[in-house]
Short mmCIF file of C-alpha atoms in Angstrom, two decimals:
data_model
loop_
_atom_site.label_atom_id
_atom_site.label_comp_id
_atom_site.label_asym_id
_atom_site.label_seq_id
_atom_site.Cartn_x
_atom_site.Cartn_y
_atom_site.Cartn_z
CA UNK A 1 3.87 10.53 284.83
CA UNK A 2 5.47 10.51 288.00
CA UNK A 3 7.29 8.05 290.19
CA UNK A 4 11.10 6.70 290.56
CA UNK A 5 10.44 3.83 288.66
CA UNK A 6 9.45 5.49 285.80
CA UNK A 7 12.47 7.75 285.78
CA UNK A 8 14.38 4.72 286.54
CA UNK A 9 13.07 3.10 283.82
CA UNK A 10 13.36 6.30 281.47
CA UNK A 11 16.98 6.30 281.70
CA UNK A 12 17.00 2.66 280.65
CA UNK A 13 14.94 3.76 278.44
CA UNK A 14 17.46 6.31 277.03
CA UNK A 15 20.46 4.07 277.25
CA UNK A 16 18.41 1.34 275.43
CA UNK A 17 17.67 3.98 272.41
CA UNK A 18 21.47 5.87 272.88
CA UNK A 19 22.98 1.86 272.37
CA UNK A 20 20.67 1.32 269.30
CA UNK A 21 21.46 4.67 267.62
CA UNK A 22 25.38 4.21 268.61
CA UNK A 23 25.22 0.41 267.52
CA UNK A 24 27.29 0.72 263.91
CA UNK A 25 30.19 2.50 266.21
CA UNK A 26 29.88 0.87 269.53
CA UNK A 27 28.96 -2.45 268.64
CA UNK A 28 29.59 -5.40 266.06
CA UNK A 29 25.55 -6.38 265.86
CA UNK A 30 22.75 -4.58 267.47
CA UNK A 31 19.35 -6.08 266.95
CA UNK A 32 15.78 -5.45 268.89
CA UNK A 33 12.54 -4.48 269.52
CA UNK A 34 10.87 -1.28 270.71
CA UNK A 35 6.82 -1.55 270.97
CA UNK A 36 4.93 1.31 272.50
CA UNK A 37 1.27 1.64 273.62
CA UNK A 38 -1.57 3.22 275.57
CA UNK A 39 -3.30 1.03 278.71
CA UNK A 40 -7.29 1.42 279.25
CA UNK A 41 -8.67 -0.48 282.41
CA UNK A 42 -12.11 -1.32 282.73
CA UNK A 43 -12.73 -2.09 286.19
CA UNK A 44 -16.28 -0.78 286.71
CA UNK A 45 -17.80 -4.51 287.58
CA UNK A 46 -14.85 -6.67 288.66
CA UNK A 47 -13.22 -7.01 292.38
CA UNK A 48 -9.79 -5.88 291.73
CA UNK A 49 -8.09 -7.81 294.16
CA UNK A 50 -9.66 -11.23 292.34
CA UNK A 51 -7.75 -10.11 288.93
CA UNK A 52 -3.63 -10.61 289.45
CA UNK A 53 -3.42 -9.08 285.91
CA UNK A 54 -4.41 -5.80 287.35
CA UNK A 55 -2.26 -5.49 290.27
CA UNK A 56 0.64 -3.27 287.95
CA UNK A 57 -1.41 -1.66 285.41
CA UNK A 58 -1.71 1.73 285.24
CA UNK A 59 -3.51 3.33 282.39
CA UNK A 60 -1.73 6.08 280.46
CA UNK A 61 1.24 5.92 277.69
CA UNK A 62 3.35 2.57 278.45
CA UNK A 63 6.14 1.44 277.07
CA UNK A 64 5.59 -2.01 276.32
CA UNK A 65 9.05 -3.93 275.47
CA UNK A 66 12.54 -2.76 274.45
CA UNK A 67 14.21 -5.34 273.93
CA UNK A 68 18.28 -4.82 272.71
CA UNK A 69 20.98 -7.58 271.88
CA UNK A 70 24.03 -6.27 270.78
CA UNK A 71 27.53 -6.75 270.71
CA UNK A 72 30.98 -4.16 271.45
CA UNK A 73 33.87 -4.51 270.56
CA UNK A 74 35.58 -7.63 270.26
CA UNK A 75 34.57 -9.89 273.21
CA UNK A 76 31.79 -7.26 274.65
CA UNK A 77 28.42 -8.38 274.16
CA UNK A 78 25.14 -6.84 275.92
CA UNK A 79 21.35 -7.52 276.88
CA UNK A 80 18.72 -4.89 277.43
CA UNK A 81 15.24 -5.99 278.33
CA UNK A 82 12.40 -3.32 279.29
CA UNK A 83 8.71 -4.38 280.36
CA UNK A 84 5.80 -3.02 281.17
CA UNK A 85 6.96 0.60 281.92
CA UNK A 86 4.46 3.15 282.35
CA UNK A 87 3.78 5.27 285.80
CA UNK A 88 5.17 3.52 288.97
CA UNK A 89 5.41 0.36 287.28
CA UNK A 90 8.42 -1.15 285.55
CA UNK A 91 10.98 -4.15 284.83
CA UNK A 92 14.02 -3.61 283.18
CA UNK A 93 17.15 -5.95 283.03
CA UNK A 94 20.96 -5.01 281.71
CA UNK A 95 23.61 -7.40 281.40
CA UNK A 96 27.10 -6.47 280.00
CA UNK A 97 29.78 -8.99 279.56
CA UNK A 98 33.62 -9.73 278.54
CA UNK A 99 34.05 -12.60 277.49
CA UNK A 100 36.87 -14.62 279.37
CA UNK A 101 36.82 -11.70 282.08
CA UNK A 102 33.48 -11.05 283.33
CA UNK A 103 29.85 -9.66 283.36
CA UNK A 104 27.92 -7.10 285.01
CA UNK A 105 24.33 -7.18 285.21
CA UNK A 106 21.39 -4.77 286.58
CA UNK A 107 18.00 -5.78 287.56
CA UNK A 108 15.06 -3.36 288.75
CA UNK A 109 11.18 -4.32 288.93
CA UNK A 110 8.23 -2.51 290.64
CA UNK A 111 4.87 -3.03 290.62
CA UNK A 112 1.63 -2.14 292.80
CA UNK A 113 -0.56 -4.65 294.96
CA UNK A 114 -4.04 -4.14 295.92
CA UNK A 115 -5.71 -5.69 298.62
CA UNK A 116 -9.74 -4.68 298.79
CA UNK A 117 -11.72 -4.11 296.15
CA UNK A 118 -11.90 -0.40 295.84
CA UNK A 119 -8.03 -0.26 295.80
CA UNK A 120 -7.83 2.09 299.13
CA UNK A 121 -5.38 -0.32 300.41
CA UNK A 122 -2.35 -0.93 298.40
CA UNK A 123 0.87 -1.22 298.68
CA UNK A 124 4.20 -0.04 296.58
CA UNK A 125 7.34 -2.53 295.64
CA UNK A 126 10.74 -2.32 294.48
CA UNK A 127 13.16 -4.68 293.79
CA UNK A 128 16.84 -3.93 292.86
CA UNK A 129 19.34 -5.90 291.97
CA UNK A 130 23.47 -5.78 291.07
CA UNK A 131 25.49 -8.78 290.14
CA UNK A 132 29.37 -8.22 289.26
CA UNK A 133 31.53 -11.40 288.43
CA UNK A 134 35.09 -10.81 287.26
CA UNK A 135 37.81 -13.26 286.18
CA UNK A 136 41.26 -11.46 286.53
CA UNK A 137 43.14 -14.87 285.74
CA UNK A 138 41.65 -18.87 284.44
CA UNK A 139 42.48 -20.06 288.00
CA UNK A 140 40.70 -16.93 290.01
CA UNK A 141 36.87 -16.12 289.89
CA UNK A 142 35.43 -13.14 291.90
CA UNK A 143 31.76 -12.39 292.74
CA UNK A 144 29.64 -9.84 294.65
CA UNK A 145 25.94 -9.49 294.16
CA UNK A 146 23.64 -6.55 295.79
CA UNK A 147 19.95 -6.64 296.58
CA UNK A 148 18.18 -3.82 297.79
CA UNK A 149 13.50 -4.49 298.67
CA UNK A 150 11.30 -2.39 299.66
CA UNK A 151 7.92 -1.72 300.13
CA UNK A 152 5.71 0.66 301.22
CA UNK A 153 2.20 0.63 301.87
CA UNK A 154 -0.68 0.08 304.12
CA UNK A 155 -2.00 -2.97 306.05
CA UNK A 156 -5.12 -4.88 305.70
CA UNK A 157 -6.79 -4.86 308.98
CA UNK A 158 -8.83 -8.58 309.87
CA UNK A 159 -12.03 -8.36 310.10
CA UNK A 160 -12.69 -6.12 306.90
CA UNK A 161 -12.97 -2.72 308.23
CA UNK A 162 -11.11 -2.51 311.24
CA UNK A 163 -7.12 -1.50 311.52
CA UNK A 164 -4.91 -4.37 312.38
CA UNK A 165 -3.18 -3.98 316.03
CA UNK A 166 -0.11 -3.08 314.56
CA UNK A 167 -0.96 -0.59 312.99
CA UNK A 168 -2.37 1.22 309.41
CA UNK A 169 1.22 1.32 307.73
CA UNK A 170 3.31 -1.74 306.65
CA UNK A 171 6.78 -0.34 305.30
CA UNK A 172 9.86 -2.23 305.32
CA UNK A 173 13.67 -2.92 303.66
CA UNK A 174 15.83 -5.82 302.93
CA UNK A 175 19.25 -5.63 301.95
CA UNK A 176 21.00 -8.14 300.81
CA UNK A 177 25.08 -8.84 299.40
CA UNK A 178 27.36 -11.53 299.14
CA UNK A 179 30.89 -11.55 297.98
CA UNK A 180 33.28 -14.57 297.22
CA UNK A 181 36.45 -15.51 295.46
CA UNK A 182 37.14 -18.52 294.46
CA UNK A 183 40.77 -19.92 293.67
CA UNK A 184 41.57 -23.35 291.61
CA UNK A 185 44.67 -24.75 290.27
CA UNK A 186 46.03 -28.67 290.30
CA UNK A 187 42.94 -29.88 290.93
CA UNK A 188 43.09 -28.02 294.19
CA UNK A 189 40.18 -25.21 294.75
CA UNK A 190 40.01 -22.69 297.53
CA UNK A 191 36.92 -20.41 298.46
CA UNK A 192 36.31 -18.07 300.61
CA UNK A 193 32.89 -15.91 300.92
CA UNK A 194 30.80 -13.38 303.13
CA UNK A 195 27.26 -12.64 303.33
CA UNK A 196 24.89 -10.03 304.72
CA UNK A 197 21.36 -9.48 305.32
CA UNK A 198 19.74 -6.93 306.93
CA UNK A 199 15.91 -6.39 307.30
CA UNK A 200 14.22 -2.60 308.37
#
C-alpha cells in the first residue's frame, strides 16, 4: 500500500491507537471505536463513472473507522475520527481543545475520481485543512485557519476520444488562510482580519 494519504492516514492511525493505549494516564475518559476490513469491487458489468460509490474505493486491507473521544487533563478534551483509509484514499479529522483558551483542529481527505468507464482517466485529490483559535483573555479571541487543494490528474477530452485543446493533464493548487483577532469590552468590539488565496 502506497500513497501519502495512506501514510498520512497511518500516523493518525498511530496517534489514534498511542491516545487509546495512553488514555488511563493522559486522559480522564477515552472511549471509541476501531473497525477493520478487506474491500472487493466487482466492476466487471457496470460503467464506473455512473456509480459515485466507487469513485474512492480501492480494494485491499482498509481501515474502516477509528473513531476516539477522550478527555486530558483537566479542561483538555479531544476528537479523533478516521474513514475509509485504505491505499490513496482517506479522511481523518483531529480536534484538540482547552476549554476557556482554545482549540486546534486538523482535517485531511483524499479520494480518486473517474471519468470514463474503463477508469484510464482519473484524477487524484487532497484536501488539507488547519484551524487554530486561541483565547489569551475573555475580552480577546484569535483565529487563523489554513487550507491547502490539490489535484492531479488528467483531462477528459470532448468528443470522447479526442484530447481537449488544453491539453492531456489537469493539475492544480489552492491555498487558502485567514487570520483575525477580535477585541470586546463595554459593549465595544474591535476586529481586525486578513485573508489570502492563491490558485496554481
Amino acid at each position: 500500500m502506497t500513497g501519502k494519504s495512506w501514510q498520512f492516514s497511518s500516523l493518525l492511525a498511530v496517534l489514534g491507537v498511542v491516545l487509546l493505549l495512553a488514555g488511563p494516564t493522559l486522559a480522564g475518559t477515552v472511549t471509541g471505536v476501531v473497525k477493520l476490513g478487506t474491500v472487493v469491487k466487482d466492476e466487471d458489468s457496470h460503467d464506473l463513472t455512473a456509480i459515485q460509490e466507487t469513485y474512492n474505493i480501492y480494494e485491499g486491507f482498509a481501515v474502516s473507522n477509528v473513531l476516539l473521544n477522550g478527555t486530558m487533563g483537566a479542561r483538555g478534551s479531544f476528537h479523533l475520527d478516521l474513514k475509509d483509509i485504505n491505499r490513496d484514499n482517506g479522511q481523518g479529522l483531529f480536534t484538540y481543545r482547552v476549554q476557556d483558551a482554545g482549540k486546534l483542529s486538523v482535517k485531511y481527505g483524499q479520494h480518486r475520481q473517474l471519468y470514463d468507464a474503463d477508469g484510464s482517466v482519473s484524477s487524484l485529490r487532497r484536501d488539507w485543512r488547519l484551524g487554530v483559535s486561541a483565547t489569551p483573555s475573555r475580552f480577546v479571541r484569535l483565529t487563523g485557519n489554513f487550507g491547502h487543494q490539490a489535484r492531479t490528474g488528467d483531462r477528459l477530452g470532448y468528443p470522447v476520444g479526442t484530447q481537449s485543446v488544453l491539453g492531456g493533464n489537469y493539475d492544480y493548487a489552492v491555498v487558502t488562510g485567514n487570520l483575525s483577532a477580535e477585541v470586546h469590552r463595554n459593549g465595544r468590539k474591535a476586529a481586525l482580519g486578513w485573508d489570502t488565496t492563491r490558485f496554481n
